[in-house]
Amino acid sequence: MPAVSKGDGMRGLAVFISDIRNCKSKEAEIKRINKELANIRSKFKGDKALDGYSKKKYVCKLLFIFLLGHDIDFGHMEAVNLLSSNRYTEKQIGYLFISVLVNSNSELIRLINNAIKNDLASRNPTFMGLALHCIANVGSREMAEAFAGEIPKILVAGDTMDSVKQSAALCLLRLYRASPDLVPMGDWTSRVVHLLNDQHLGVVTAATSLITTLAQKNPEEFKTSVSLAVSRLSRIVTSASTDLQDYTYYFVPAPWLSVKLLRLLQCYPPPEDPAVRGRLTECLETILNKAQEPPKSKKVQHSNAKNAVLFEAISLIIHHDSEPNLLVRACNQLGQFLQHRETNLRYLALESMCTLASSEFSHEAVKTHIDTVINALKTERDVSVRQRAVDLLYAMCDRSNAQQIVAEMLSYLETADYSIREEIVLKVAILAEKYAVDYTWYVDTILNLIRIAGDYVSEEVWYRVIQIVINRDDVQGYAAKTVFEALQAPACHENLVKVGGYILGEFGNLIAGDPRSSPLIQFDLLHSKFHLCSVPTRALLLSTYIKFVNLFPEVKTTIQDVLRSDSQLKNADVELQQRAVEYLRLSSVASTDILATVLEEMPPFPERESSILAKLKKKKGPSTVTDLEEAKRERSVDVNGAPEPAPASASAASTPSPSADLLGLGAAPPAPTGPPPSAGGLLVDVFSDSASAVAPLAPGSEDNFARFVCKNNGVLFENQLLQIGLKSEFRQNLGRMFIFYGNKTSTQFLNFTPTLICADDLQANLNLQTKPVDPTVDGGAQVQQVVNIECVSDFTEAPVLNIQFRYGGTFQNVSVKLPITLNKFFQPTEMASQDFFQRWKQLSNPQQEVQSIFKAKHPMDTEITKAKLLLGRSSDLGQHSLKKLILTLQTLWALASSTPKPPRLDACCVWSRICKLRCTGSRCAQARTLFPRGYVTYCRSSFNPMQAVGLCVLFPCVSATLGDHTAHSTMEHLSTCTSSLGPGRGWDTKGLLTGTTAGLPVQGGPGSMKSRQPVVQSTN
Amino acid sequence: MPLLVLPQIRFILIQNRAGKTRLAKWYMQFDDDEKQKLIEEVHAVVTVRDAKHTNFVEFRNFKIIYRRYAGLYFCICVDVSDNNLAYLEAIHNFVEVLNEYFHNVCELDLVFNFYKVYTVVDEMFLAGEIRETSQTKVLKQLLMLQSLE
């Protein structure tokens, strides 16, 4: 026991520690600890006053027991007593105990703060240091309140000792980080900046950290630090290796301070003053030159310290991104490191080069190292180094080397570590798409991806290949042929079956001429995989089959037989059963015309940012996806562009009705194809991420949020500590929400403060009123908060609920989006058709009409345009079309309910168009699975053929678009309409389906707009 | 102007090969369960690495810079944007100070003098930042404090 022999410790403590170490079992240890706890407790409770030494010893034992992982629930007061001792060792143990076992007992906090106050005022540098370290370690809000005013004074006072200044600077930094609002800027700031000139390098080291943090938040106020930092840096890098004595580390002058200064400079753009700028450039050149000099020591410490400064200098050069000469020199230096024998250096060089690759000045220079990097991918032993190599290859990729890089990544993928496969898959998919000159190469690459790493190919990847194939007709035939061949493999990945099923369903006809891939062979091939697949894939295949019925009438009976088989029609899975029933009926009842229209080829997807890129960003964080330029460009091409006229909230003329929840959007589409466009319409943005949210939102809260779009009650958020439940009701433009905060623990929450935050533009449109809740929430208790809501005008963002509280010693901060969405305030209007049209015609005021002429971004195809006019960008249900769909449904509801018998044909025709989308859209499966119940109940109860068609046509969209109970009533309503049609009527009327019902109006409020298109324009 | 993420040491851990913690210094708020989880995770990621590996490991949203001395792992958890080599050498600087202070430091010194180790740490690192780098200055201060006992 070396420590004890030094004779300066506490003997009793050493004995106790030895005893614990000698314990043979966990039980023995616990026994020994309990004995000790009992002993200490009795000493503390005893009549005899303990002397300082004993108190110190026992407190120290308690601390040791706590550090072993046992709970300590006494001794705090004794520790606080030690604070007022005049002996350093006793004070130190007291402060240490307080720092390690922070307790939020308010009485104690008062005593602690009092002791700290005394020590700060003591002018004894040792005691001041202890007090400052305690504040820096605890950093609580109470301490900030008490000392944030005092510490800057200590920091800049002329007579403060250097070591105290160091502590004061970092203590202030801690308080500023924890409670910036409590640290007011003031006169002291300019004097703090001048600490950069201090003679004591330790003071400069501490002050630089403080200044860097302050400068990040208040760049203007700390601007003068730039020239001071440059001159300080310059003095360091030009000094001889022995000049700085204490601060020279293995012949490198003040390496940590240099690094800190270089980081401070990264808070600012290149200096404007040419003299300062010149001096800085000299410094950076000196640092680069030193890297080429022979080492002054063979020790790794020397080279590490030297290179720490070098890498930070390179970071600054990259940050400024303005000196091509320096950038290229940096790149060359890193190039040397790529082959260095030190793994650390190779790793860091790869990492640093990644950022260099995104600079236009050094991109080419980085590319010259491609072979070395590829070699690293093959030979490095450390997976994290290989990972960096993959990142760098990705960053240096452009059109000139894409094929080589993608091929290398693919071959690496075969042996890559499981942990990074998914990321590589995403990267390959992105590069293949971005740099594809020839889309056949793209298709081959993605199919290879699926073959090599099918399990790691996420949905985004295979969705994307389908989007691209659909949008580019030059590659469709090739894609069909290639997937057909790939499917021949005896064992192919399920993702391949999905892609294959989809592509053959859309474009199988392009290869059907070849007798080797005749319709029947295609079908048999796909169906041979059917039974090995999961339910979602089978569902997709069923859609493919119905598309085959349309594409290849000759296989119709084969497919009908399959659909009719018990394993489909009576499948235990409702989704599969539903599809089988629907498709079977559709194939037998619908005419070829209807089939052709309903199952028409998918219209092109709107161009937008690759969903895969979005996924990669999400995975890695945007900063690490290096092609920022590219991302910027993609963002500016906002394809879903032109803003739509706002749907007027139907309020004035409306009367509440049982269907009031018609617009409760049931299936918020998961929108797998990337973040919604920012310039989108109102409803669309309800689903978008509020990137500008004040606090980071709790993970998972997005999902819950989406769930609340169509329901009003439930659990909004839940973690280990806290549960937030909601109950809300809305009526016209008013609403009331009850928020229930449940404390799931057995401990009190203190300072419990929920805050409602409305973004600036939301504030004007949404009025929220609430009262503060009790700041203490007992363990197991629930508190309720009522929020009164008034919708003043339409809005897109949702308010954020931020909750802060203390649990145990720790500060908790949770943010969730509060599900107050525009649709909560929607109300349908019921009116007879003549009233409707009368109203429509009245809308003739110039302000009520809107017409805009714009240049088409894509070639205009009559059929496609028609489809788009009907339902927005129809294939793209997740976005605009959803809004249009709602508008359409809203109108149709009014039309259908006001028309006695027979139902208006144009209403049916629009329903069928909606249905078509549902049948072919790749995302329809996802949306539909959300609400299958209502349908199944219904379809079992009655089976009138006409009704079946009506249902199969009508219901999928209704069920997917609306909430459960409304769907049911909608269906009931519509089925009465459809059942009144004679068999075959309505569906056989020629031209029915091509009759456009474009630009459907929104009924309602006086402010509503009128489109210039007529409501119904039948071609007949 | 993109702002840098606040550079800050999240925590410093000294563990032995069996995973016993010899020092845990936290610069961020974590609750006790979380601390225990972090300690176990760090041990798991660090001990599987060998000499051919780098001294850096990505860890959650941070990174761990570590160095092994005999049976002890010294780990510093920092922000991903922080300077790896600077912290790697900060560890070594710290170890050299401990070595000098305890005259050939060994694991047992850290066990029996745990309360002194905290003092050494606070002299060299404070509020998650490097406070003092000069070994001479730190040791002078430590000896001065020692004399007060």
PDB file of N, CA, C and O in Angstrom, chain A residues 2-3 8 21 89 92 137 163 166-167 177 209 216 246-247 249-250 256 260 263 267 301 304 308 312 343-344 381-382 388, chain B residues 1 6-7 25 49-50 52-55 58 67 83 86 89 92 96 108 113 115-116 119 122 129-132 134 146 149:
ATOM      1  N   PRO A   2       1.335   1.642  -1.112  1.00  0.00           N
ATOM      2  CA  PRO A   2       2.309   2.717  -1.184  1.00  0.00           C
ATOM      3  C   PRO A   2       1.782   4.032  -0.625  1.00  0.00           C
ATOM      4  O   PRO A   2       2.499   4.749   0.055  1.00  0.00           O
ATOM      5  N   ALA A   3       0.500   4.313  -0.876  1.00  0.00           N
ATOM      6  CA  ALA A   3      -0.005   5.619  -0.493  1.00  0.00           C
ATOM      7  C   ALA A   3       0.035   5.796   1.016  1.00  0.00           C
ATOM      8  O   ALA A   3       0.343   6.860   1.512  1.00  0.00           O
ATOM      9  N   ASP A   8       0.761  10.573   4.734  1.00  0.00           N
ATOM     10  CA  ASP A   8       0.041  11.844   4.670  1.00  0.00           C
ATOM     11  C   ASP A   8      -1.455  11.612   4.517  1.00  0.00           C
ATOM     12  O   ASP A   8      -2.216  12.545   4.419  1.00  0.00           O
ATOM     13  N   ARG A  21     -11.003  -4.123  -0.574  1.00  0.00           N
ATOM     14  CA  ARG A  21     -10.257  -4.818  -1.637  1.00  0.00           C
ATOM     15  C   ARG A  21     -10.051  -6.285  -1.301  1.00  0.00           C
ATOM     16  O   ARG A  21      -9.915  -7.115  -2.196  1.00  0.00           O
ATOM     17  N   THR A  89      -7.071  20.648   3.788  1.00  0.00           N
ATOM     18  CA  THR A  89      -7.439  19.262   3.484  1.00  0.00           C
ATOM     19  C   THR A  89      -8.899  18.995   3.818  1.00  0.00           C
ATOM     20  O   THR A  89      -9.582  18.244   3.123  1.00  0.00           O
ATOM     21  N   GLN A  92     -11.031  20.734   1.253  1.00  0.00           N
ATOM     22  CA  GLN A  92     -10.951  20.056  -0.051  1.00  0.00           C
ATOM     23  C   GLN A  92     -11.895  18.865  -0.100  1.00  0.00           C
ATOM     24  O   GLN A  92     -12.622  18.671  -1.076  1.00  0.00           O
ATOM     25  N   ASN A 137     -17.420  22.717 -11.327  1.00  0.00           N
ATOM     26  CA  ASN A 137     -17.815  21.311 -11.396  1.00  0.00           C
ATOM     27  C   ASN A 137     -19.318  21.118 -11.293  1.00  0.00           C
ATOM     28  O   ASN A 137     -19.888  20.246 -11.915  1.00  0.00           O
ATOM     29  N   SER A 163      -3.128  31.720 -11.061  1.00  0.00           N
ATOM     30  CA  SER A 163      -3.836  30.429 -11.005  1.00  0.00           C
ATOM     31  C   SER A 163      -5.324  30.653 -10.731  1.00  0.00           C
ATOM     32  O   SER A 163      -6.170  29.903 -11.214  1.00  0.00           O
ATOM     33  N   GLN A 166      -6.969  31.639 -13.991  1.00  0.00           N
ATOM     34  CA  GLN A 166      -7.223  30.473 -14.845  1.00  0.00           C
ATOM     35  C   GLN A 166      -8.538  29.801 -14.453  1.00  0.00           C
ATOM     36  O   GLN A 166      -9.377  29.498 -15.295  1.00  0.00           O
ATOM     37  N   SER A 167      -8.671  29.580 -13.148  1.00  0.00           N
ATOM     38  CA  SER A 167      -9.879  28.902 -12.684  1.00  0.00           C
ATOM     39  C   SER A 167     -11.110  29.763 -12.928  1.00  0.00           C
ATOM     40  O   SER A 167     -12.159  29.254 -13.327  1.00  0.00           O
ATOM     41  N   ARG A 177     -22.070  28.426 -20.313  1.00  0.00           N
ATOM     42  CA  ARG A 177     -22.645  27.312 -21.080  1.00  0.00           C
ATOM     43  C   ARG A 177     -23.967  26.851 -20.487  1.00  0.00           C
ATOM     44  O   ARG A 177     -24.904  26.537 -21.201  1.00  0.00           O
ATOM     45  N   SER A 209     -10.142  29.461 -24.195  1.00  0.00           N
ATOM     46  CA  SER A 209     -11.360  28.640 -24.223  1.00  0.00           C
ATOM     47  C   SER A 209     -12.581  29.492 -23.969  1.00  0.00           C
ATOM     48  O   SER A 209     -13.601  29.377 -24.646  1.00  0.00           O
ATOM     49  N   GLN A 216     -18.308  32.602 -30.230  1.00  0.00           N
ATOM     50  CA  GLN A 216     -19.256  31.875 -31.076  1.00  0.00           C
ATOM     51  C   GLN A 216     -20.636  32.480 -30.978  1.00  0.00           C
ATOM     52  O   GLN A 216     -21.380  32.520 -31.947  1.00  0.00           O
ATOM     53  N   ASP A 246       8.470  26.197 -19.575  1.00  0.00           N
ATOM     54  CA  ASP A 246       7.451  25.339 -18.966  1.00  0.00           C
ATOM     55  C   ASP A 246       6.406  24.877 -19.973  1.00  0.00           C
ATOM     56  O   ASP A 246       5.752  23.868 -19.764  1.00  0.00           O
ATOM     57  N   TYR A 247       6.212  25.658 -20.985  1.00  0.00           N
ATOM     58  CA  TYR A 247       5.119  25.349 -21.904  1.00  0.00           C
ATOM     59  C   TYR A 247       5.596  24.660 -23.176  1.00  0.00           C
ATOM     60  O   TYR A 247       4.850  24.518 -24.124  1.00  0.00           O
ATOM     61  N   TYR A 249       6.526  21.304 -24.879  1.00  0.00           N
ATOM     62  CA  TYR A 249       6.227  19.900 -24.618  1.00  0.00           C
ATOM     63  C   TYR A 249       6.937  19.077 -25.677  1.00  0.00           C
ATOM     64  O   TYR A 249       6.626  19.189 -26.857  1.00  0.00           O
ATOM     65  N   TYR A 250       7.927  18.310 -25.275  1.00  0.00           N
ATOM     66  CA  TYR A 250       8.714  17.509 -26.218  1.00  0.00           C
ATOM     67  C   TYR A 250       9.142  18.341 -27.426  1.00  0.00           C
ATOM     68  O   TYR A 250       8.840  18.006 -28.573  1.00  0.00           O
ATOM     69  N   TRP A 256      -0.887  22.958 -27.015  1.00  0.00           N
ATOM     70  CA  TRP A 256      -2.332  23.024 -26.736  1.00  0.00           C
ATOM     71  C   TRP A 256      -2.859  24.444 -26.904  1.00  0.00           C
ATOM     72  O   TRP A 256      -3.950  24.635 -27.426  1.00  0.00           O
ATOM     73  N   LYS A 260      -5.744  25.805 -29.439  1.00  0.00           N
ATOM     74  CA  LYS A 260      -6.882  26.618 -28.997  1.00  0.00           C
ATOM     75  C   LYS A 260      -6.968  27.924 -29.768  1.00  0.00           C
ATOM     76  O   LYS A 260      -8.070  28.370 -30.124  1.00  0.00           O
ATOM     77  N   ARG A 263      -8.337  27.353 -33.115  1.00  0.00           N
ATOM     78  CA  ARG A 263      -9.788  27.111 -33.066  1.00  0.00           C
ATOM     79  C   ARG A 263     -10.554  28.399 -32.872  1.00  0.00           C
ATOM     80  O   ARG A 263     -11.623  28.586 -33.446  1.00  0.00           O
ATOM     81  N   CYS A 267     -13.681  30.752 -35.565  1.00  0.00           N
ATOM     82  CA  CYS A 267     -14.989  31.383 -35.338  1.00  0.00           C
ATOM     83  C   CYS A 267     -15.188  32.556 -36.285  1.00  0.00           C
ATOM     84  O   CYS A 267     -16.273  33.137 -36.324  1.00  0.00           O
ATOM     85  N   GLN A 301       5.475  11.446 -28.697  1.00  0.00           N
ATOM     86  CA  GLN A 301       4.890  12.651 -28.111  1.00  0.00           C
ATOM     87  C   GLN A 301       5.259  13.883 -28.924  1.00  0.00           C
ATOM     88  O   GLN A 301       4.448  14.785 -29.098  1.00  0.00           O
ATOM     89  N   ASN A 304       3.264  13.785 -32.221  1.00  0.00           N
ATOM     90  CA  ASN A 304       1.838  14.015 -31.957  1.00  0.00           C
ATOM     91  C   ASN A 304       1.559  15.479 -31.664  1.00  0.00           C
ATOM     92  O   ASN A 304       0.609  16.060 -32.195  1.00  0.00           O
ATOM     93  N   ALA A 308      -0.668  17.779 -33.924  1.00  0.00           N
ATOM     94  CA  ALA A 308      -1.917  18.335 -33.393  1.00  0.00           C
ATOM     95  C   ALA A 308      -2.070  19.760 -33.909  1.00  0.00           C
ATOM     96  O   ALA A 308      -3.130  20.162 -34.387  1.00  0.00           O
ATOM     97  N   GLU A 312      -4.784  21.242 -36.785  1.00  0.00           N
ATOM     98  CA  GLU A 312      -5.670  22.357 -36.478  1.00  0.00           C
ATOM     99  C   GLU A 312      -5.442  23.492 -37.477  1.00  0.00           C
ATOM    100  O   GLU A 312      -6.390  24.166 -37.896  1.00  0.00           O
ATOM    101  N   THR A 343      -0.873   4.525 -37.534  1.00  0.00           N
ATOM    102  CA  THR A 343      -2.283   4.400 -37.918  1.00  0.00           C
ATOM    103  C   THR A 343      -3.061   5.684 -37.611  1.00  0.00           C
ATOM    104  O   THR A 343      -3.906   6.124 -38.386  1.00  0.00           O
ATOM    105  N   ASN A 344      -2.735   6.289 -36.469  1.00  0.00           N
ATOM    106  CA  ASN A 344      -3.438   7.525 -36.096  1.00  0.00           C
ATOM    107  C   ASN A 344      -3.334   8.568 -37.201  1.00  0.00           C
ATOM    108  O   ASN A 344      -4.309   9.241 -37.526  1.00  0.00           O
ATOM    109  N   ARG A 381      -6.233  -2.415 -41.069  1.00  0.00           N
ATOM    110  CA  ARG A 381      -6.741  -3.403 -40.124  1.00  0.00           C
ATOM    111  C   ARG A 381      -7.854  -2.860 -39.248  1.00  0.00           C
ATOM    112  O   ARG A 381      -8.663  -3.612 -38.721  1.00  0.00           O
ATOM    113  N   ASP A 382      -7.824  -1.538 -39.066  1.00  0.00           N
ATOM    114  CA  ASP A 382      -8.805  -0.926 -38.163  1.00  0.00           C
ATOM    115  C   ASP A 382     -10.024  -0.500 -38.979  1.00  0.00           C
ATOM    116  O   ASP A 382      -9.908   0.253 -39.947  1.00  0.00           O
ATOM    117  N   ARG A 388     -13.167   5.683 -42.768  1.00  0.00           N
ATOM    118  CA  ARG A 388     -12.732   7.005 -43.227  1.00  0.00           C
ATOM    119  C   ARG A 388     -12.377   6.953 -44.712  1.00  0.00           C
ATOM    120  O   ARG A 388     -12.626   7.882 -45.453  1.00  0.00           O
TER     121      ARG A 388
ATOM    122  N   MET B   1     -21.949  32.218 -41.532  1.00  0.00           N
ATOM    123  CA  MET B   1     -20.828  31.685 -40.744  1.00  0.00           C
ATOM    124  C   MET B   1     -21.253  30.445 -39.964  1.00  0.00           C
ATOM    125  O   MET B   1     -22.016  30.544 -39.014  1.00  0.00           O
ATOM    126  N   LEU B   6     -19.609  23.399 -29.729  1.00  0.00           N
ATOM    127  CA  LEU B   6     -18.804  23.729 -28.554  1.00  0.00           C
ATOM    128  C   LEU B   6     -17.819  22.613 -28.279  1.00  0.00           C
ATOM    129  O   LEU B   6     -18.221  21.489 -28.024  1.00  0.00           O
ATOM    130  N   PRO B   7     -16.546  22.904 -28.306  1.00  0.00           N
ATOM    131  CA  PRO B   7     -15.584  21.864 -27.972  1.00  0.00           C
ATOM    132  C   PRO B   7     -15.583  21.707 -26.463  1.00  0.00           C
ATOM    133  O   PRO B   7     -15.605  22.677 -25.737  1.00  0.00           O
ATOM    134  N   LYS B  25     -14.711  11.438 -14.219  1.00  0.00           N
ATOM    135  CA  LYS B  25     -14.910  12.877 -14.041  1.00  0.00           C
ATOM    136  C   LYS B  25     -15.871  13.313 -15.143  1.00  0.00           C
ATOM    137  O   LYS B  25     -15.579  13.139 -16.323  1.00  0.00           O
ATOM    138  N   ARG B  49      -9.701  -3.205 -28.737  1.00  0.00           N
ATOM    139  CA  ARG B  49      -8.785  -2.674 -29.743  1.00  0.00           C
ATOM    140  C   ARG B  49      -7.337  -3.032 -29.422  1.00  0.00           C
ATOM    141  O   ARG B  49      -6.969  -3.193 -28.262  1.00  0.00           O
ATOM    142  N   ASP B  50      -6.539  -3.192 -30.467  1.00  0.00           N
ATOM    143  CA  ASP B  50      -5.146  -3.536 -30.209  1.00  0.00           C
ATOM    144  C   ASP B  50      -4.217  -2.425 -30.685  1.00  0.00           C
ATOM    145  O   ASP B  50      -4.666  -1.364 -31.092  1.00  0.00           O
ATOM    146  N   LYS B  52      -2.487  -2.001 -33.236  1.00  0.00           N
ATOM    147  CA  LYS B  52      -2.537  -1.578 -34.640  1.00  0.00           C
ATOM    148  C   LYS B  52      -3.692  -0.610 -34.882  1.00  0.00           C
ATOM    149  O   LYS B  52      -3.804  -0.032 -35.950  1.00  0.00           O
ATOM    150  N   HIS B  53      -4.572  -0.532 -33.921  1.00  0.00           N
ATOM    151  CA  HIS B  53      -5.717   0.364 -34.095  1.00  0.00           C
ATOM    152  C   HIS B  53      -5.339   1.795 -33.746  1.00  0.00           C
ATOM    153  O   HIS B  53      -4.336   2.036 -33.096  1.00  0.00           O
ATOM    154  N   THR B  54      -6.208   2.707 -34.163  1.00  0.00           N
ATOM    155  CA  THR B  54      -5.977   4.099 -33.794  1.00  0.00           C
ATOM    156  C   THR B  54      -6.305   4.272 -32.316  1.00  0.00           C
ATOM    157  O   THR B  54      -6.899   3.399 -31.692  1.00  0.00           O
ATOM    158  N   ASN B  55      -5.942   5.430 -31.786  1.00  0.00           N
ATOM    159  CA  ASN B  55      -6.296   5.734 -30.402  1.00  0.00           C
ATOM    160  C   ASN B  55      -7.636   6.467 -30.311  1.00  0.00           C
ATOM    161  O   ASN B  55      -7.932   7.086 -29.309  1.00  0.00           O
ATOM    162  N   GLU B  58     -15.081   6.319 -32.496  1.00  0.00           N
ATOM    163  CA  GLU B  58     -16.355   7.036 -32.528  1.00  0.00           C
ATOM    164  C   GLU B  58     -17.258   6.411 -31.487  1.00  0.00           C
ATOM    165  O   GLU B  58     -17.311   5.198 -31.340  1.00  0.00           O
ATOM    166  N   ARG B  67      -5.712   6.078 -24.309  1.00  0.00           N
ATOM    167  CA  ARG B  67      -4.349   5.555 -24.342  1.00  0.00           C
ATOM    168  C   ARG B  67      -4.233   4.548 -23.210  1.00  0.00           C
ATOM    169  O   ARG B  67      -4.794   4.754 -22.143  1.00  0.00           O
ATOM    170  N   ASN B  83      -9.791  18.211 -31.581  1.00  0.00           N
ATOM    171  CA  ASN B  83      -8.483  17.816 -32.102  1.00  0.00           C
ATOM    172  C   ASN B  83      -7.979  16.548 -31.410  1.00  0.00           C
ATOM    173  O   ASN B  83      -7.628  16.551 -30.230  1.00  0.00           O
ATOM    174  N   ALA B  86      -4.286  16.496 -29.944  1.00  0.00           N
ATOM    175  CA  ALA B  86      -4.115  17.381 -28.790  1.00  0.00           C
ATOM    176  C   ALA B  86      -4.611  16.695 -27.538  1.00  0.00           C
ATOM    177  O   ALA B  86      -3.958  16.754 -26.490  1.00  0.00           O
ATOM    178  N   GLU B  89      -2.290  13.741 -26.483  1.00  0.00           N
ATOM    179  CA  GLU B  89      -1.120  14.179 -25.729  1.00  0.00           C
ATOM    180  C   GLU B  89      -1.514  14.778 -24.385  1.00  0.00           C
ATOM    181  O   GLU B  89      -0.737  14.752 -23.438  1.00  0.00           O
ATOM    182  N   HIS B  92      -1.339  12.033 -22.089  1.00  0.00           N
ATOM    183  CA  HIS B  92       0.027  11.667 -21.713  1.00  0.00           C
ATOM    184  C   HIS B  92       0.609  12.687 -20.734  1.00  0.00           C
ATOM    185  O   HIS B  92       1.282  12.324 -19.770  1.00  0.00           O
ATOM    186  N   GLU B  96       2.041  11.822 -17.070  1.00  0.00           N
ATOM    187  CA  GLU B  96       3.389  12.178 -16.622  1.00  0.00           C
ATOM    188  C   GLU B  96       3.329  12.947 -15.304  1.00  0.00           C
ATOM    189  O   GLU B  96       4.176  12.770 -14.426  1.00  0.00           O
ATOM    190  N   LEU B 108      -2.782   1.174  -7.748  1.00  0.00           N
ATOM    191  CA  LEU B 108      -3.160   1.279  -6.336  1.00  0.00           C
ATOM    192  C   LEU B 108      -3.089   2.710  -5.814  1.00  0.00           C
ATOM    193  O   LEU B 108      -3.871   3.111  -4.960  1.00  0.00           O
ATOM    194  N   ASN B 113      -5.610   6.974  -3.158  1.00  0.00           N
ATOM    195  CA  ASN B 113      -5.568   8.442  -3.120  1.00  0.00           C
ATOM    196  C   ASN B 113      -6.584   9.066  -4.060  1.00  0.00           C
ATOM    197  O   ASN B 113      -6.336  10.104  -4.650  1.00  0.00           O
ATOM    198  N   TYR B 115      -9.043  10.802  -3.746  1.00  0.00           N
ATOM    199  CA  TYR B 115      -9.428  12.202  -3.533  1.00  0.00           C
ATOM    200  C   TYR B 115      -8.335  13.154  -3.981  1.00  0.00           C
ATOM    201  O   TYR B 115      -8.593  14.302  -4.279  1.00  0.00           O
ATOM    202  N   LYS B 116      -7.105  12.667  -4.048  1.00  0.00           N
ATOM    203  CA  LYS B 116      -6.026  13.530  -4.540  1.00  0.00           C
ATOM    204  C   LYS B 116      -6.034  13.584  -6.071  1.00  0.00           C
ATOM    205  O   LYS B 116      -5.668  14.589  -6.675  1.00  0.00           O
ATOM    206  N   THR B 119      -7.953  16.308  -7.364  1.00  0.00           N
ATOM    207  CA  THR B 119      -7.262  17.592  -7.321  1.00  0.00           C
ATOM    208  C   THR B 119      -6.343  17.752  -8.533  1.00  0.00           C
ATOM    209  O   THR B 119      -6.304  18.813  -9.158  1.00  0.00           O
ATOM    210  N   ASP B 122      -8.445  18.534 -11.542  1.00  0.00           N
ATOM    211  CA  ASP B 122      -8.950  19.906 -11.564  1.00  0.00           C
ATOM    212  C   ASP B 122      -7.864  20.926 -11.893  1.00  0.00           C
ATOM    213  O   ASP B 122      -8.143  21.981 -12.443  1.00  0.00           O
ATOM    214  N   GLU B 129     -12.416  21.814 -20.175  1.00  0.00           N
ATOM    215  CA  GLU B 129     -11.398  22.416 -21.023  1.00  0.00           C
ATOM    216  C   GLU B 129     -10.028  22.158 -20.407  1.00  0.00           C
ATOM    217  O   GLU B 129      -9.916  21.906 -19.203  1.00  0.00           O
ATOM    218  N   ILE B 130      -9.002  22.284 -21.251  1.00  0.00           N
ATOM    219  CA  ILE B 130      -7.653  22.154 -20.723  1.00  0.00           C
ATOM    220  C   ILE B 130      -7.330  23.438 -19.962  1.00  0.00           C
ATOM    221  O   ILE B 130      -7.464  24.533 -20.485  1.00  0.00           O
ATOM    222  N   ARG B 131      -6.946  23.295 -18.680  1.00  0.00           N
ATOM    223  CA  ARG B 131      -6.720  24.478 -17.855  1.00  0.00           C
ATOM    224  C   ARG B 131      -5.242  24.850 -17.813  1.00  0.00           C
ATOM    225  O   ARG B 131      -4.869  25.976 -18.002  1.00  0.00           O
ATOM    226  N   GLU B 132      -4.424  23.878 -17.544  1.00  0.00           N
ATOM    227  CA  GLU B 132      -2.988  24.141 -17.399  1.00  0.00           C
ATOM    228  C   GLU B 132      -2.226  23.004 -18.053  1.00  0.00           C
ATOM    229  O   GLU B 132      -2.577  21.839 -17.863  1.00  0.00           O
ATOM    230  N   SER B 134       1.411  23.117 -18.319  1.00  0.00           N
ATOM    231  CA  SER B 134       2.803  23.048 -17.883  1.00  0.00           C
ATOM    232  C   SER B 134       2.949  22.103 -16.699  1.00  0.00           C
ATOM    233  O   SER B 134       2.383  22.322 -15.637  1.00  0.00           O
ATOM    234  N   GLN B 146       0.044  19.969  -1.059  1.00  0.00           N
ATOM    235  CA  GLN B 146       0.442  18.844  -0.220  1.00  0.00           C
ATOM    236  C   GLN B 146       1.008  19.350   1.109  1.00  0.00           C
ATOM    237  O   GLN B 146       0.736  18.786   2.163  1.00  0.00           O
ATOM    238  N   GLU B 149      -1.253  20.013   4.147  1.00  0.00           N
ATOM    239  CA  GLU B 149      -1.976  18.960   4.853  1.00  0.00           C
ATOM    240  C   GLU B 149      -1.507  18.812   6.287  1.00  0.00           C
ATOM    241  O   GLU B 149      -0.361  19.087   6.587  1.00  0.00           O
TER     242      GLU B 149
END
